[in-house]
Amino acid sequence: MENKEKSNGEIKEKQPEKKKVDWSGRLIIASLAGAFGSSFLYGYNLSVVNAPTVYIKRFYNESWERRYGHVIDGGTLTLLWSITVSIFSIGGLVGAIITTPTVKFLGRKHTLLINNVFAVVAALLMALCQIAGSFEMLLLGRTVMGIHAGVSLSALPIYLSEISPKEIRGALGQVTAIFICIGVFIAQVLGLPEIFGNEFCWPYLFGVIAVPSLIQVGILPFLPESPHFLLLEKNDTSGAEKAFQTFLGKDDVSHELEESEAQRNVKLESVLQLLRNRSVHWQIITVIITMACYQLCGLNAGLAVERLGRRPLLIGGFGLMVISFTILSVSLTLQNRAYWLPYLSIFCILAIIASFCIGPGGIPFVLTGEFFQQSQKPAAFLIAGTVNWLSNFSVGLLFPFIQAGLQTFCFLVFAVICLAGATYLFFVLPETKNKTINEISQAFAKRNKVTLEGREMSQFSSEMKSSEEQEHNFSSTLENGETKNRII
C-alpha cells in the first residue's frame, strides 16, 4: 500500500516518520568500557614497540652476550626484532580462532572479562623481562598479548552488535576504530624520552597495559550479558528481556525478543561451504582485500560512517594515506635540506593516522557484517580475521628488512598498497549504507554471475527468513491480490 494521503482534492505523498532510536547510558558505558579494554589495547600494542626500539635491541644484545659470551650479529638481531613485532599477530590469529567456541560457551561479556587475564599476564611478563634478564619473556608476553587482541577484536563487535539498536550499529562499530587510533597515539606519547621512552623506563610502557584491563574488569560485571546469548544459548527469556530493557532504556522489548528468537533455527555455514557459495564470491574477495589493505597500509574517525557512507570513507581514507605516505617519503629523503621538513614529516604521520581512522580503521569489520547472511557471518568473520592477522604478521616480520633495503623510500610500498586497495574498492565496492542484505547481494549478483531467482533464490530466501526478520523486518506489499516480497 502506497504511503499517500488525499488533501483538498490533491494526492500528497505522506512523509515517513523518523523512527526514534532507543538506547540508554548503559549502552554507552558498555561500548566505551569494552573498547577501552579491547581495541584501545590493540592499537597501543601495535605502536608501543616503536619508541623503545633502540633500547630493546640493546637489551637483546646484553642478554645474549651475558648468556653466550658474544653479541648478536646484525642479521640475527634484525630477525629477532622482526619476530618481536610480528609474533603479536601469531597470538592474534590464535585468539581469533578460539573466540567462536568461547563466546558460545562462556558468553560475550564473560569472554571479554576472562580475556583480561591474558593482558595482565602479558603486562607482567614484558614489564619484568629486563629485571629477569630474559628477552624470551618479552617474546612470550607479546604472544600472550596477541591472543588477548585476537579474542577482543572478535568478541567485542559481537557483543556491541547484539546489545545495540541496528540503527546505530555502524556508528558503534567506529568506536572500535576510534579507540584503536587513540591507543596508537597514547603509545607514541608515553614513548617520548621524557616519559617512558628511555633506557631505564621502557619496560613501564608494557606494564601500563594492565591498567585498561583492570578498568574493564571493574565495569563489565555490572552490565548485562548479551540478550541474544541469554535467549538462544541459555534459554533465559527473562534475563534476555531485562538485558534488552537495560541497554535500550525501554520497557517494551517484545519486538527485539521476537527478532532474536527468529534466529534460533538458523543453520550456520562452514568456511568451506561459504567459499563454495557462488553468490558471495565477490563479497569474500572484497572482504579479503579490504582486510589485507587494513593491515598492509602500514599503520600497525568518527561517527561520520552513518552520514557519508562506507564507500567514500574507505576510498577517501586510503586515498589520503597514499598522498600522506608519498609526502612523508619525500620529506624524509630531503629532511636535511630545510629546517621545516622534519615538521612536515610529523604532520604526515598524524595525517596517516587520521586518514586511517576516518575509513579503513573500522569499516572493514562493518562490511563483513553487512555482506553476509546470519548463517554465513561466523565463517565470514573467521576468514576476515585470518587475513587480518596474517597480513599484520607479514608487515611486522618484513618491514625491518624493507626499511633496511629502501631506507626513506620504504613508505612508498604502503602508498602503492593503499592505491591498489582504493582502486579496487572504487570499481567493485557498492555503497552498503542503509541497504538490506538482499540489496547488497543484488549489487554483487552480476559480478558473481548469479541471479537471485529460481533455485538459488529459493535457497537464499529460506535461509534469510529468520535473519532478515531480525535485521530489517522486511515488509511486503499487496498488489493485484498477490504478495510480492521486496527481496527482488
XYZ file of C-alpha atoms in Angstrom:
488
model
C 0.000 0.000 0.000
C 1.477 3.337 -1.005
C 2.120 5.860 1.712
C -0.086 8.688 0.356
C -2.906 10.845 1.709
C -5.572 12.983 -0.030
C -5.879 16.704 0.845
C -8.105 19.322 -0.958
C -8.556 17.083 -3.964
C -4.811 16.566 -4.344
C -2.847 13.471 -3.548
C 0.165 14.246 -1.447
C 2.821 11.820 -0.511
C 2.952 11.312 3.213
C 6.408 11.747 4.636
C 7.500 8.756 6.731
C 8.097 9.500 10.364
C 11.657 9.261 11.548
C 11.992 6.272 13.830
C 13.183 7.014 17.335
C 16.297 5.084 18.289
C 16.058 3.558 21.757
C 19.228 3.283 23.814
C 20.480 4.076 27.285
C 23.513 5.285 29.171
C 24.385 1.662 29.936
C 24.875 1.073 26.221
C 27.377 3.944 26.044
C 29.210 2.662 29.132
C 29.356 -0.846 27.666
C 30.745 0.373 24.353
C 33.352 2.658 25.970
C 34.469 0.143 28.601
C 34.594 -2.631 26.027
C 36.598 -0.553 23.562
C 38.982 0.813 26.215
C 39.914 -2.639 27.455
C 39.990 -4.206 23.993
C 40.510 -2.175 20.815
C 42.468 0.520 22.689
C 44.966 -2.112 23.812
C 45.175 -3.483 20.282
C 46.142 -0.064 18.910
C 48.500 0.535 21.829
C 50.338 -2.746 21.279
C 50.629 -2.136 17.552
C 52.573 1.032 18.250
C 54.226 0.575 21.636
C 57.350 -1.223 20.351
C 58.349 1.658 18.060
C 59.666 4.180 20.585
C 61.911 1.866 22.653
C 63.339 0.013 19.640
C 66.943 1.062 20.310
C 66.769 0.139 23.992
C 65.080 -3.205 23.396
C 67.734 -4.154 20.833
C 70.405 -3.132 23.311
C 68.692 -5.312 25.939
C 68.714 -8.232 23.480
C 72.450 -7.741 22.874
C 73.272 -7.544 26.569
C 71.190 -10.623 27.386
C 72.723 -12.555 24.501
C 76.293 -11.574 25.424
C 75.769 -12.428 29.093
C 74.414 -15.822 28.112
C 76.654 -16.802 25.172
C 79.706 -14.603 25.587
C 79.309 -12.583 22.391
C 76.930 -10.018 20.883
C 74.301 -10.837 18.272
C 75.286 -10.332 14.642
C 73.310 -7.718 12.717
C 71.194 -10.112 10.666
C 70.177 -12.187 13.682
C 69.313 -9.062 15.666
C 67.111 -7.761 12.839
C 65.362 -11.131 12.595
C 64.859 -11.279 16.375
C 63.410 -7.770 16.343
C 61.095 -8.678 13.444
C 59.849 -11.664 15.415
C 59.252 -9.411 18.433
C 56.985 -7.175 16.359
C 55.228 -9.855 14.313
C 54.699 -12.556 16.949
C 51.910 -10.349 18.315
C 49.959 -11.287 15.170
C 50.513 -15.006 15.637
C 48.904 -14.711 19.039
C 46.148 -12.649 17.456
C 45.392 -15.398 14.946
C 45.160 -17.952 17.763
C 42.828 -15.634 19.668
C 40.579 -15.103 16.655
C 40.268 -18.866 16.102
C 39.315 -19.681 19.705
C 36.788 -16.843 20.005
C 33.820 -18.546 18.297
C 33.606 -21.556 20.618
C 34.480 -19.392 23.630
C 31.702 -16.819 23.163
C 29.246 -19.645 22.552
C 30.195 -21.423 25.780
C 31.016 -18.549 28.152
C 29.018 -15.714 26.617
C 30.151 -12.442 25.076
C 30.614 -10.397 28.243
C 32.331 -13.145 30.208
C 34.686 -13.831 27.300
C 35.758 -10.180 27.380
C 36.154 -10.350 31.163
C 38.242 -13.531 31.243
C 40.278 -12.266 28.300
C 41.765 -9.635 30.607
C 43.773 -12.388 32.296
C 45.861 -12.570 29.118
C 46.504 -8.815 29.218
C 47.589 -8.779 32.877
C 49.862 -11.813 32.444
C 51.383 -10.282 29.300
C 51.951 -6.942 31.070
C 53.806 -8.670 33.919
C 55.964 -10.767 31.581
C 57.032 -7.792 29.473
C 57.450 -5.325 32.346
C 59.715 -7.704 34.286
C 61.777 -9.042 31.363
C 64.646 -6.583 31.891
C 64.902 -7.348 35.612
C 64.908 -11.068 34.841
C 67.398 -10.596 32.002
C 65.237 -12.711 29.696
C 64.264 -11.488 26.228
C 62.148 -14.648 25.914
C 59.761 -13.123 28.464
C 59.216 -10.170 26.133
C 58.539 -12.510 23.197
C 56.153 -14.627 25.262
C 54.405 -11.513 26.561
C 53.910 -10.215 23.020
C 52.411 -13.572 22.037
C 50.032 -13.656 25.002
C 49.040 -10.040 24.335
C 48.293 -11.034 20.748
C 45.894 -13.720 21.976
C 44.122 -11.033 24.015
C 43.858 -8.808 20.926
C 42.571 -11.643 18.742
C 39.833 -12.503 21.209
C 38.832 -8.915 21.963
C 38.675 -7.775 18.329
C 36.331 -10.685 17.588
C 34.240 -10.792 20.784
C 33.726 -7.036 21.203
C 31.978 -6.463 17.821
C 29.701 -9.428 18.545
C 28.789 -8.041 21.966
C 28.191 -4.487 20.727
C 26.129 -5.620 17.732
C 23.873 -7.739 19.952
C 23.192 -5.099 22.620
C 22.630 -2.096 20.334
C 19.788 -0.990 18.035
C 20.543 -1.760 14.401
C 20.176 1.938 13.512
C 23.417 2.817 15.318
C 25.435 -0.386 14.901
C 27.568 1.143 12.172
C 28.370 4.116 14.391
C 29.211 1.880 17.347
C 31.449 -0.108 15.030
C 33.506 3.051 14.580
C 34.075 3.204 18.327
C 36.500 0.338 17.726
C 38.399 2.362 15.110
C 38.496 5.464 17.286
C 39.950 3.606 20.260
C 42.489 1.807 18.069
C 43.766 5.198 16.918
C 43.699 6.571 20.467
C 45.749 3.562 21.531
C 48.299 4.215 18.776
C 48.513 7.879 19.795
C 48.857 7.209 23.546
C 51.629 4.694 22.878
C 53.517 7.350 20.945
C 53.034 9.917 23.733
C 54.111 7.564 26.523
C 57.059 6.545 24.367
C 58.541 10.039 24.476
C 62.001 10.141 26.127
C 60.662 12.471 28.808
C 58.128 9.823 29.902
C 58.859 6.102 29.385
C 60.815 6.090 26.132
C 64.260 5.942 27.679
C 66.816 3.330 28.682
C 65.577 2.906 32.244
C 61.794 3.223 31.939
C 60.908 1.431 28.687
C 59.555 -1.697 30.496
C 56.877 0.539 32.042
C 55.500 1.061 28.528
C 54.403 -2.570 28.661
C 53.398 -2.531 32.318
C 50.682 0.099 31.783
C 48.841 -2.399 29.570
C 47.280 -3.794 32.742
C 45.512 -0.505 33.570
C 42.783 -0.529 30.840
C 42.190 -4.228 31.515
C 41.667 -3.657 35.225
C 39.284 -0.772 34.472
C 37.276 -3.046 32.179
C 37.201 -5.723 34.886
C 35.783 -3.125 37.266
C 32.938 -2.083 34.923
C 31.745 -5.055 32.856
C 30.451 -7.159 35.798
C 27.802 -4.509 36.421
C 26.481 -4.719 32.857
C 24.171 -7.427 31.475
C 25.264 -10.265 29.231
C 24.246 -10.179 25.574
C 20.460 -10.752 25.412
C 20.988 -12.758 22.229
C 23.260 -15.186 24.109
C 20.911 -15.399 27.093
C 17.928 -16.209 24.892
C 19.412 -18.597 22.338
C 22.212 -20.294 24.273
C 20.859 -20.250 27.840
C 17.102 -20.207 27.101
C 16.806 -17.425 29.676
C 13.924 -15.367 28.314
C 13.560 -13.317 31.489
C 17.262 -12.476 31.556
C 17.245 -11.547 27.875
C 14.242 -9.271 28.419
C 15.943 -7.479 31.322
C 19.145 -7.097 29.295
C 17.272 -5.533 26.372
C 15.436 -3.199 28.747
C 18.728 -2.131 30.347
C 20.546 -1.415 27.089
C 17.624 0.064 25.140
C 16.147 2.056 28.010
C 12.539 0.992 27.470
C 10.089 -1.483 28.996
C 8.503 -2.994 25.888
C 11.158 -5.138 24.211
C 8.866 -7.820 22.812
C 9.840 -6.860 19.266
C 13.561 -7.334 19.996
C 12.883 -10.687 21.678
C 10.956 -11.867 18.619
C 13.799 -10.804 16.318
C 16.345 -12.740 18.365
C 14.058 -15.765 18.675
C 13.765 -15.852 14.874
C 17.457 -16.791 14.662
C 17.095 -19.939 16.744
C 16.783 -22.297 13.762
C 19.367 -20.622 11.513
C 21.802 -23.246 10.204
C 25.350 -21.948 10.123
C 27.543 -22.360 7.061
C 31.092 -23.650 7.415
C 34.060 -21.802 5.952
C 34.273 -24.372 3.132
C 30.563 -24.014 2.345
C 30.890 -20.246 2.276
C 33.890 -20.383 -0.060
C 31.925 -22.665 -2.415
C 28.890 -20.376 -2.451
C 28.961 -18.608 -5.839
C 26.549 -15.914 -4.708
C 29.100 -14.423 -2.301
C 32.397 -14.901 -4.177
C 32.997 -11.181 -4.766
C 31.888 -10.303 -1.258
C 34.561 -12.670 0.078
C 37.190 -11.231 -2.284
C 36.254 -7.699 -1.212
C 36.483 -8.576 2.482
C 39.880 -10.246 1.951
C 41.306 -7.288 0.010
C 39.855 -4.746 2.437
C 41.190 -6.603 5.461
C 44.593 -7.076 3.838
C 44.859 -3.382 2.987
C 43.644 -2.581 6.505
C 46.858 -4.131 7.853
C 49.235 -3.699 4.921
C 48.541 0.033 4.727
C 51.311 0.475 7.305
C 49.630 1.775 10.431
C 50.381 -1.413 12.612
C 37.142 8.918 12.727
C 34.470 9.495 13.943
C 30.810 8.648 13.610
C 30.633 10.030 10.063
C 30.253 6.470 8.780
C 26.486 6.762 9.176
C 26.405 10.067 7.297
C 28.864 9.712 4.454
C 28.617 6.010 3.780
C 31.159 3.214 3.755
C 32.370 3.551 0.160
C 33.558 7.210 0.160
C 35.159 6.844 3.598
C 37.113 3.728 2.616
C 38.259 5.080 -0.741
C 38.897 8.548 0.665
C 40.781 7.185 3.657
C 43.094 5.028 1.538
C 43.493 7.881 -0.964
C 44.598 10.332 1.721
C 47.035 7.729 3.025
C 48.569 7.436 -0.466
C 49.175 11.192 -0.539
C 50.490 11.264 3.046
C 52.876 8.331 2.557
C 54.225 9.890 -0.638
C 54.847 13.271 1.001
C 56.359 11.522 4.038
C 58.849 9.687 1.813
C 59.874 12.933 0.094
C 60.191 14.878 3.355
C 62.291 12.137 4.997
C 64.577 11.953 1.979
C 65.117 15.728 1.904
C 64.861 16.445 5.640
C 68.399 17.875 5.816
C 67.644 20.413 3.087
C 65.320 22.630 5.128
C 64.606 23.077 8.832
C 60.832 22.730 8.395
C 60.853 19.348 6.627
C 61.010 17.266 9.854
C 57.843 19.046 10.990
C 56.209 18.152 7.690
C 57.110 14.507 8.370
C 55.387 14.672 11.744
C 52.323 16.226 10.113
C 52.254 13.417 7.529
C 52.346 10.770 10.247
C 49.405 12.427 12.010
C 47.590 12.676 8.659
C 48.141 8.953 8.058
C 46.635 8.095 11.446
C 43.685 10.442 10.842
C 43.109 9.023 7.346
C 43.136 5.519 8.782
C 40.566 6.496 11.411
C 38.039 8.045 9.026
C 37.592 4.881 6.992
C 39.922 1.875 6.977
C 40.101 1.724 10.769
C 36.631 0.349 11.452
C 34.688 -0.093 8.220
C 36.223 -3.473 7.188
C 34.594 -5.042 10.252
C 31.287 -3.302 9.491
C 31.353 -4.505 5.868
C 31.981 -8.087 6.923
C 28.815 -7.946 8.996
C 26.783 -6.338 6.199
C 27.846 -8.552 3.286
C 26.642 -11.888 4.620
C 23.534 -13.602 5.929
C 23.310 -14.513 9.595
C 24.124 -18.148 8.793
C 27.311 -17.068 6.962
C 28.668 -14.472 9.387
C 30.715 -16.724 11.713
C 32.589 -18.233 8.755
C 32.995 -14.816 7.134
C 34.448 -13.280 10.297
C 36.833 -16.220 10.654
C 38.105 -15.666 7.094
C 38.382 -11.912 7.684
C 40.179 -12.396 10.996
C 42.650 -14.859 9.485
C 43.531 -12.474 6.651
C 43.729 -9.587 9.121
C 46.247 -11.269 11.420
C 48.330 -12.918 8.694
C 48.669 -9.534 6.974
C 49.601 -7.953 10.288
C 52.239 -10.662 10.776
C 53.657 -10.037 7.303
C 54.087 -6.315 7.950
C 55.728 -6.859 11.329
C 58.112 -9.501 10.005
C 59.094 -7.882 6.708
C 59.111 -4.147 7.437
C 62.516 -4.030 9.209
C 64.074 -5.658 6.137
C 62.148 -3.375 3.764
C 63.290 -0.376 5.794
C 66.904 -1.545 5.705
C 66.729 -2.018 1.930
C 64.737 1.017 0.825
C 65.639 3.458 3.607
C 63.384 6.540 3.424
C 61.544 5.171 0.363
C 60.141 2.246 2.360
C 56.846 4.069 2.889
C 56.214 4.102 -0.843
C 55.456 0.380 -0.515
C 52.489 1.262 1.689
C 51.457 4.046 -0.699
C 51.274 1.511 -3.546
C 49.224 -0.907 -1.409
C 46.783 1.845 -0.401
C 46.466 2.975 -4.023
C 45.750 -0.580 -5.175
C 43.151 -1.008 -2.427
C 41.436 2.303 -3.208
C 41.353 1.463 -6.935
C 39.796 -1.949 -6.324
C 37.174 -0.532 -3.963
C 36.322 2.269 -6.414
C 35.410 -0.204 -9.143
C 33.970 -3.075 -7.087
C 32.518 -1.916 -3.767
C 28.876 -0.758 -3.798
C 27.565 1.567 -1.128
C 26.079 -0.509 1.706
C 24.780 2.256 3.967
C 21.067 1.776 4.700
C 20.967 -1.242 2.359
C 19.442 -4.611 3.223
C 21.392 -7.820 2.771
C 19.225 -8.512 -0.275
C 20.041 -5.189 -1.944
C 23.754 -5.695 -1.278
C 23.573 -9.213 -2.716
C 21.828 -7.864 -5.824
C 24.622 -5.310 -6.262
C 27.156 -8.152 -6.324
C 24.971 -10.593 -8.267
C 26.220 -9.576 -11.719
C 29.873 -9.962 -10.727
C 29.115 -13.279 -9.076
C 27.334 -14.324 -12.292
C 24.270 -15.485 -10.412
C 20.678 -14.315 -10.330
C 18.869 -14.296 -7.041
C 15.949 -16.173 -8.527
C 14.907 -19.743 -9.086
C 16.681 -22.491 -7.181
C 19.433 -20.292 -5.756
C 16.972 -17.590 -4.792
C 14.737 -20.141 -3.122
C 17.615 -21.429 -1.037
C 18.738 -17.873 -0.269
C 15.226 -16.851 0.806
C 14.649 -19.836 3.063
C 17.881 -19.183 4.934
C 17.243 -15.461 5.032
C 13.765 -15.537 6.528
C 14.772 -15.572 10.150
C 17.840 -13.343 9.874
C 16.042 -10.817 7.687
C 13.299 -10.518 10.274
C 15.991 -9.786 12.808
C 17.831 -7.124 10.825
C 15.225 -5.392 8.750
C 11.723 -6.833 9.353
C 11.388 -6.529 5.629
C 7.849 -5.804 4.598
C 5.746 -6.994 1.725
C 3.357 -5.046 -0.443
C -0.039 -6.255 -1.560
C -0.689 -5.625 -5.232
C -3.370 -7.167 -7.512
C -4.216 -9.631 -4.746
C -0.689 -11.076 -4.625
C 2.012 -10.553 -2.008
C 5.338 -9.544 -3.534
C 8.338 -9.503 -1.246
C 10.917 -6.768 -1.594
C 13.687 -9.282 -1.962
C 13.596 -8.995 -5.768
